[in-house]
mmCIF file of C-alpha atoms in Angstrom:
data_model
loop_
_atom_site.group_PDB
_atom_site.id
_atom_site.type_symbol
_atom_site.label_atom_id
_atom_site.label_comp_id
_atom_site.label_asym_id
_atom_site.label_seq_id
_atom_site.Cartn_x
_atom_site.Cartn_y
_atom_site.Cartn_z
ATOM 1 C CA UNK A 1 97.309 98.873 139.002
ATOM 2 C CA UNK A 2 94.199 97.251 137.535
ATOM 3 C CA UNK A 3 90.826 97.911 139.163
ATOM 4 C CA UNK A 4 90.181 94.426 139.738
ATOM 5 C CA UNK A 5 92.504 91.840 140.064
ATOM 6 C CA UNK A 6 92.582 87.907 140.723
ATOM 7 C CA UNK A 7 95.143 85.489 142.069
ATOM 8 C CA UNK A 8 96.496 83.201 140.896
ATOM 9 C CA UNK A 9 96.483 83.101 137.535
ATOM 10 C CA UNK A 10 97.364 79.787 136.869
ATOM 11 C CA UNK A 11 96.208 77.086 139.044
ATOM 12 C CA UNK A 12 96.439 73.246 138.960
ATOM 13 C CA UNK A 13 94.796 70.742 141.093
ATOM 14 C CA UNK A 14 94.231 66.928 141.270
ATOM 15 C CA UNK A 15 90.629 65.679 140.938
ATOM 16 C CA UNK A 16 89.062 65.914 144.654
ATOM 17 C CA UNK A 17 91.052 69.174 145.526
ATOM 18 C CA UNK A 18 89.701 72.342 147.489
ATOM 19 C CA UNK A 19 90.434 74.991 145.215
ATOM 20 C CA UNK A 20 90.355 78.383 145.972
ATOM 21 C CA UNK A 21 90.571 81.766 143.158
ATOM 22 C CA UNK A 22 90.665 85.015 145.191
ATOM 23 C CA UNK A 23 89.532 88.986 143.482
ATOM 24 C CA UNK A 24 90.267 92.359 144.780
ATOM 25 C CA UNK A 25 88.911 95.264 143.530
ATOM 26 C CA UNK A 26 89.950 99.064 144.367
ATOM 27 C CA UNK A 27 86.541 100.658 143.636
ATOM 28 C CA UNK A 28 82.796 101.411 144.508
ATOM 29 C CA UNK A 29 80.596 98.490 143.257
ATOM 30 C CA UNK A 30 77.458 97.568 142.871
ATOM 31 C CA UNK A 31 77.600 93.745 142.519
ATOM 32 C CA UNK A 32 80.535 91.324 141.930
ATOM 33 C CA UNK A 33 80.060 88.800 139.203
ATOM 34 C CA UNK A 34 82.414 85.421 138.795
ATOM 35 C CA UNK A 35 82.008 84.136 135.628
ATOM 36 C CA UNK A 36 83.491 80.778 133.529
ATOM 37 C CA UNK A 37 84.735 80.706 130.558
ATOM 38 C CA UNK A 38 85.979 77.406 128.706
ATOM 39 C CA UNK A 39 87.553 77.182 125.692
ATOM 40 C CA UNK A 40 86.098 78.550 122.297
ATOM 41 C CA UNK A 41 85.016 81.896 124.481
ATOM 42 C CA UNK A 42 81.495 81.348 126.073
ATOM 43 C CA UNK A 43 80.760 83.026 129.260
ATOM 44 C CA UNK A 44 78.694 81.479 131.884
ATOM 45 C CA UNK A 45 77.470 83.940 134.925
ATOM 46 C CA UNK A 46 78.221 81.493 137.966
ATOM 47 C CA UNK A 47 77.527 84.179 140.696
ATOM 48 C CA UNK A 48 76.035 88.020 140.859
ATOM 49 C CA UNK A 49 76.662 89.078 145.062
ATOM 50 C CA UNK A 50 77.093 92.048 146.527
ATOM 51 C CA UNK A 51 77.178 90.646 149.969
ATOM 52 C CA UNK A 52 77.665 87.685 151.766
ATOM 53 C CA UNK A 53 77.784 84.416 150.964
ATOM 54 C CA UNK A 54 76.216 82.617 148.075
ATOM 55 C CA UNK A 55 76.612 78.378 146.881
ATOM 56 C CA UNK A 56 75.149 76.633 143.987
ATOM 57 C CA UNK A 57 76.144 72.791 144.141
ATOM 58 C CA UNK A 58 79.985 72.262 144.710
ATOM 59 C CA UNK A 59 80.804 76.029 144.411
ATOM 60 C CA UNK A 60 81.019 78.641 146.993
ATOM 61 C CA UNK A 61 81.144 82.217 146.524
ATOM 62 C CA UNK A 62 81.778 84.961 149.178
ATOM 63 C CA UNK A 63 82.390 88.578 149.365
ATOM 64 C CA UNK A 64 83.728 91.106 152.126
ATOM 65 C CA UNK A 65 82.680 94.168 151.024
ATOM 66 C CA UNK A 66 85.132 96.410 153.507
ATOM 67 C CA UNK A 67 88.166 94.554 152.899
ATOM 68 C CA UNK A 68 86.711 94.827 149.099
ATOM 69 C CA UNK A 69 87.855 91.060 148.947
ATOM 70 C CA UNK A 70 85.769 87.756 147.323
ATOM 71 C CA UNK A 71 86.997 84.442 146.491
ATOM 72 C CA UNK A 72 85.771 81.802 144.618
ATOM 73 C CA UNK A 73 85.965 78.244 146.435
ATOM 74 C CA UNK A 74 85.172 74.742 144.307
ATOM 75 C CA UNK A 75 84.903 71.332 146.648
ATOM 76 C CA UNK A 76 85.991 68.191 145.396
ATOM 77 C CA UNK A 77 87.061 69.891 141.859
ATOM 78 C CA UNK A 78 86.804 67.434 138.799
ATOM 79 C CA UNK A 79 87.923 67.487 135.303
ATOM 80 C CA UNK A 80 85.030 69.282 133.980
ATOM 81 C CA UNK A 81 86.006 72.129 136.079
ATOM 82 C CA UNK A 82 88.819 73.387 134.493
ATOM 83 C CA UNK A 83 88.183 76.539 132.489
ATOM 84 C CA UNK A 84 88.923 79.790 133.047
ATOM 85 C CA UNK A 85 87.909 81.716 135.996
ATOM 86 C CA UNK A 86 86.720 85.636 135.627
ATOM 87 C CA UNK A 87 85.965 88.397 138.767
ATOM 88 C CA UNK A 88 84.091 91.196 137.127
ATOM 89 C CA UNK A 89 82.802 93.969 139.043
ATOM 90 C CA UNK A 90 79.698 96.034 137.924
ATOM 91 C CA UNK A 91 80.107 100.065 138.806
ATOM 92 C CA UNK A 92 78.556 101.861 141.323
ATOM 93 C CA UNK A 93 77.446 105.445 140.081
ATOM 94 C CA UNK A 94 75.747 106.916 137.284
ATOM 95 C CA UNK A 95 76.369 105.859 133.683
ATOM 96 C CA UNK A 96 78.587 102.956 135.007
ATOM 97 C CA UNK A 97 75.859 100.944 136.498
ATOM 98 C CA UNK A 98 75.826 97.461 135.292
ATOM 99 C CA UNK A 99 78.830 97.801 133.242
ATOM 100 C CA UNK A 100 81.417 95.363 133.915
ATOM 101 C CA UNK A 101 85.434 95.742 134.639
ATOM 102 C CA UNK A 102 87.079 92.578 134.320
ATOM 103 C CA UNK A 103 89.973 90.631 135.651
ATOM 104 C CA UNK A 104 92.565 88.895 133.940
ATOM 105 C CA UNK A 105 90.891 85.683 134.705
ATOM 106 C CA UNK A 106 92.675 82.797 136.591
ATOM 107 C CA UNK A 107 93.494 79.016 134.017
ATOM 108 C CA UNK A 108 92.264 76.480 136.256
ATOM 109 C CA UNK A 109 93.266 72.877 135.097
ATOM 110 C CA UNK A 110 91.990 69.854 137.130
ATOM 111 C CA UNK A 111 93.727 66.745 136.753
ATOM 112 C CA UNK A 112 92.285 63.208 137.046
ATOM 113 C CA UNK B 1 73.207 78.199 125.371
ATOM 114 C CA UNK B 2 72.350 81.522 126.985
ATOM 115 C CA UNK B 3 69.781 82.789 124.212
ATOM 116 C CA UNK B 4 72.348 85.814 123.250
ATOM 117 C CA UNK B 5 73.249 85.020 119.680
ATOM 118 C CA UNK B 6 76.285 86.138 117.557
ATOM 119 C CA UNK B 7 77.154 86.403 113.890
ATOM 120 C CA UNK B 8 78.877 85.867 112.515
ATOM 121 C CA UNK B 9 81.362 83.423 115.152
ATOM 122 C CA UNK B 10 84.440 84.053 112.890
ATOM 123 C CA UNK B 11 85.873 86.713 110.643
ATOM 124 C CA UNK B 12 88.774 86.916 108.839
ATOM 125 C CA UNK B 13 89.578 90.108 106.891
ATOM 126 C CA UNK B 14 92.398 92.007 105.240
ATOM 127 C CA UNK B 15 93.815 95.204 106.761
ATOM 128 C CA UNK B 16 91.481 98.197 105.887
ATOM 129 C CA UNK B 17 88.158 96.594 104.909
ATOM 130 C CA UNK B 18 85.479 97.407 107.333
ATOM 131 C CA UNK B 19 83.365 94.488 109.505
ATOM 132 C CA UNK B 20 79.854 94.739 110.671
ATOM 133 C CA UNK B 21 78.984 92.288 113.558
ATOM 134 C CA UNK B 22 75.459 91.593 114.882
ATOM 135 C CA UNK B 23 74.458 90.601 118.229
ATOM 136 C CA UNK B 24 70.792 89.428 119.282
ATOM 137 C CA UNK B 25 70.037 89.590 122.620
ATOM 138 C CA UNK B 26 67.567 87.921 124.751
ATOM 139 C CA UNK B 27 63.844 89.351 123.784
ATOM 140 C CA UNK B 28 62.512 91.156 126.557
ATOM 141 C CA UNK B 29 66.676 92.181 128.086
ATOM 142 C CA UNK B 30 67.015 96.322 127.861
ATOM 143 C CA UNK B 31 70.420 96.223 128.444
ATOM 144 C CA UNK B 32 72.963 95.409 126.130
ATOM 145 C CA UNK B 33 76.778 94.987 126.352
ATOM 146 C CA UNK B 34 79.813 95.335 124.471
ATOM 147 C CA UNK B 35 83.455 93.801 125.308
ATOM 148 C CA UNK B 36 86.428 92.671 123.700
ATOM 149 C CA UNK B 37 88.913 89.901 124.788
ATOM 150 C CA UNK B 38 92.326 89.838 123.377
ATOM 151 C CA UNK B 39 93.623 86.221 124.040
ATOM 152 C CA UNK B 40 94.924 85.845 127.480
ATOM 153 C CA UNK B 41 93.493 89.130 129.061
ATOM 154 C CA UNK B 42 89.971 89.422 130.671
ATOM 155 C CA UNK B 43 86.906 91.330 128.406
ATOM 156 C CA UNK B 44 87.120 95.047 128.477
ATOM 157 C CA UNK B 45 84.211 97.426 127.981
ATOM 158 C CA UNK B 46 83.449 98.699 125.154
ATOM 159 C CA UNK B 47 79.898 100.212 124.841
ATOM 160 C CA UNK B 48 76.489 99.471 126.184
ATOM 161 C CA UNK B 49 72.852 100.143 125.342
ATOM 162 C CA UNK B 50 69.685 101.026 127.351
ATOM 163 C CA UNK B 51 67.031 100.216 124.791
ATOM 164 C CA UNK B 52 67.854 102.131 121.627
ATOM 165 C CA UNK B 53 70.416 104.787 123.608
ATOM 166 C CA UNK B 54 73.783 103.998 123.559
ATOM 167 C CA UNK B 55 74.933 105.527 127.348
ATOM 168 C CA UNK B 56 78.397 105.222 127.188
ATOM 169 C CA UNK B 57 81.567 104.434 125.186
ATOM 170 C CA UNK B 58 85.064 103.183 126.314
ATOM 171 C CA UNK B 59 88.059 105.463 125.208
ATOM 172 C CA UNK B 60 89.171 102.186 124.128
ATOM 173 C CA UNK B 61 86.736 102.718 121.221
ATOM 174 C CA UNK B 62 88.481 105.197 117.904
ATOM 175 C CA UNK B 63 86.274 106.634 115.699
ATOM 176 C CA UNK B 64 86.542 103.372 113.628
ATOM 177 C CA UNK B 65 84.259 101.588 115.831
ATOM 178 C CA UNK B 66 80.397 102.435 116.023
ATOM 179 C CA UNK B 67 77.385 100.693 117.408
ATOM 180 C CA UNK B 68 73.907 100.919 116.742
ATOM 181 C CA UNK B 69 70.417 99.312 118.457
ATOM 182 C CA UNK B 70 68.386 100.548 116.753
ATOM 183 C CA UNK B 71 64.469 99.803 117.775
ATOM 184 C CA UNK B 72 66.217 98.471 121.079
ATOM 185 C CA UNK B 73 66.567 95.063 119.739
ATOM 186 C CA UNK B 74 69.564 93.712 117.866
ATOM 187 C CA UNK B 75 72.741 95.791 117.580
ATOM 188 C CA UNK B 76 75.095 95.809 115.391
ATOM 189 C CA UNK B 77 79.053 96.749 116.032
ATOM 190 C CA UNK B 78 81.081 98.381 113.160
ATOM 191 C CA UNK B 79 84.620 98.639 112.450
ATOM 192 C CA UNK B 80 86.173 100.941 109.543
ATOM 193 C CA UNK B 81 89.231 100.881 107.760
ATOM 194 C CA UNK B 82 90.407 97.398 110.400
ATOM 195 C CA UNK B 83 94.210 97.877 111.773
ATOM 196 C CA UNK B 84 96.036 94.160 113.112
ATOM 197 C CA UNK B 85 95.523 95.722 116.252
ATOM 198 C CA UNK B 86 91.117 95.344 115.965
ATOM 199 C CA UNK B 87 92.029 91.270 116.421
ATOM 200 C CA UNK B 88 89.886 90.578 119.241
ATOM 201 C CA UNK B 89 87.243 88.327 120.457
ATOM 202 C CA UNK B 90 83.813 90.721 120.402
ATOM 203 C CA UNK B 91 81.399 89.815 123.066
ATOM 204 C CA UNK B 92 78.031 90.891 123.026
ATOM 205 C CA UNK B 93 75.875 90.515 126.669
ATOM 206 C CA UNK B 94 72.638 91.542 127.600
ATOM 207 C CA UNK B 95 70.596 91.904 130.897
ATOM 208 C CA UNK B 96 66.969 92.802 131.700
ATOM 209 C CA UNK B 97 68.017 95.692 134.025
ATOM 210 C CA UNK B 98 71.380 96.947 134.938
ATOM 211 C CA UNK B 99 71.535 95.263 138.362
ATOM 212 C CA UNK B 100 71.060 92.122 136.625
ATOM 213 C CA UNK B 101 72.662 89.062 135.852
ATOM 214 C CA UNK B 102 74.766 89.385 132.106
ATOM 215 C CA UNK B 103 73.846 86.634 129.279
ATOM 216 C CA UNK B 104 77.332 86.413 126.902
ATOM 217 C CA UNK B 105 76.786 85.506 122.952
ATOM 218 C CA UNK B 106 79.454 82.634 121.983
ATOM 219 C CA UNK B 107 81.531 85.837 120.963
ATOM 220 C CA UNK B 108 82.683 86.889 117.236
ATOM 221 C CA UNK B 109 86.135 86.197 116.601
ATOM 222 C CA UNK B 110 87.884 88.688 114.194
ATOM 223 C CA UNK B 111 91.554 88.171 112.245
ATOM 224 C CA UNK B 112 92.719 90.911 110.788
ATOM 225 C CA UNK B 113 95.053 90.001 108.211
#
């Protein structure tokens, strides 16, 4: 079982949709990072939180740190959205600070 | 643009030549990553750097693969003797502390032939 793992993996929605990526994780963290990658490989940070609840424009990101749970919401999704969708975690002791552990990543494709 | 910089983007090479890839990070970042994407799978770890000391390395990584920052500025990734296998995406990141936000390079892609 991976360390941290997302659902679902493929998702498509019609422009205007609430979408919704979840990420569990099995170990200690430090911080939980959801990043967005589109295609030709470049990684955009979209959230760092390691509690709570945090929003920037029309995306919402939240963590539950005892159920070890986030998810990723986007309101009214458009086009432009769809990318690919990464949970990382950064480790929580010694040498493993700041280093990330990736999930697979969930396709998002947002129809007009 | 996220001010991490990558060269070169693309590589192609033949099976057993060695690559050197460079990654320049953000000026004043101590931190900096390493990962590799195989194509459909999230980044994996590879190494990372504190300044000039490298503080850990993935078993992922053979002795064909070494990294250097040396003057804790750019770094530079090797790979000797390439195998199919090496065919990867190579990321590069770097933060200004380890609790901080990552900055990904656009990412070297390598073909071994």
């Amino acid at each position: 079982k991976n360390e941290v793992e997302q659902s679902p993996q493929n998702l498509t929605a019609q422009e205007g949709e609430f979408i919704t990526i979840n990420c569990s994780y099995s170990v200690g963290i430090s911080a939980l990072h959801w990043l967005q990658q589109h295609p030709g490989g470049g990684i955009v940070s979209l959230f760092m939180l390691s509690s709570g609840k945090k929003k920037h424009g029309r995306l919402i990101a939240t963590i539950n740190i005892q159920e070890k749970h986030s998810s990723l919401h986007i309101t009214a999704s458009h086009p432009r959205d769809s990318a690919v969708y990464i949970c990382a975690v950064s480790g929580a002791g010694g040498t493993s600070y700041g280093k990330l552990t990736f999930g697979q990543g969930t396709i998002l494709t947002v129809h007009p | 643009d996220t001010g991490v910089s990558q060269n070169p983007r693309h590589k192609i090479t033949k099976r057993g030549q060695n690559v050197t890839f460079r990654c320049d990070p953000i000026s004043e970042h101590n931190r900096l990553y390493w990962y590799r994407q195989t194509l459909g799978q999230g980044p994996e770890f590879l190494t990372y750097f504190q300044n000039e000391a490298q503080l850990e390395k993935s078993r992922l990584l053979s002795d064909r693969f070494s990294a250097e920052r040396p003057k804790g500025s750019f770094s530079t990734l090797e790979i000797q003797r390439t195998e199919q296998g090496d065919s990867a995406m190579y990321l590069c990141a770097s933060s200004l502390a380890y609790a901080d936000t990552q900055y990904f390079g656009p990412g070297t892609r390598l073909t071994v032939l």
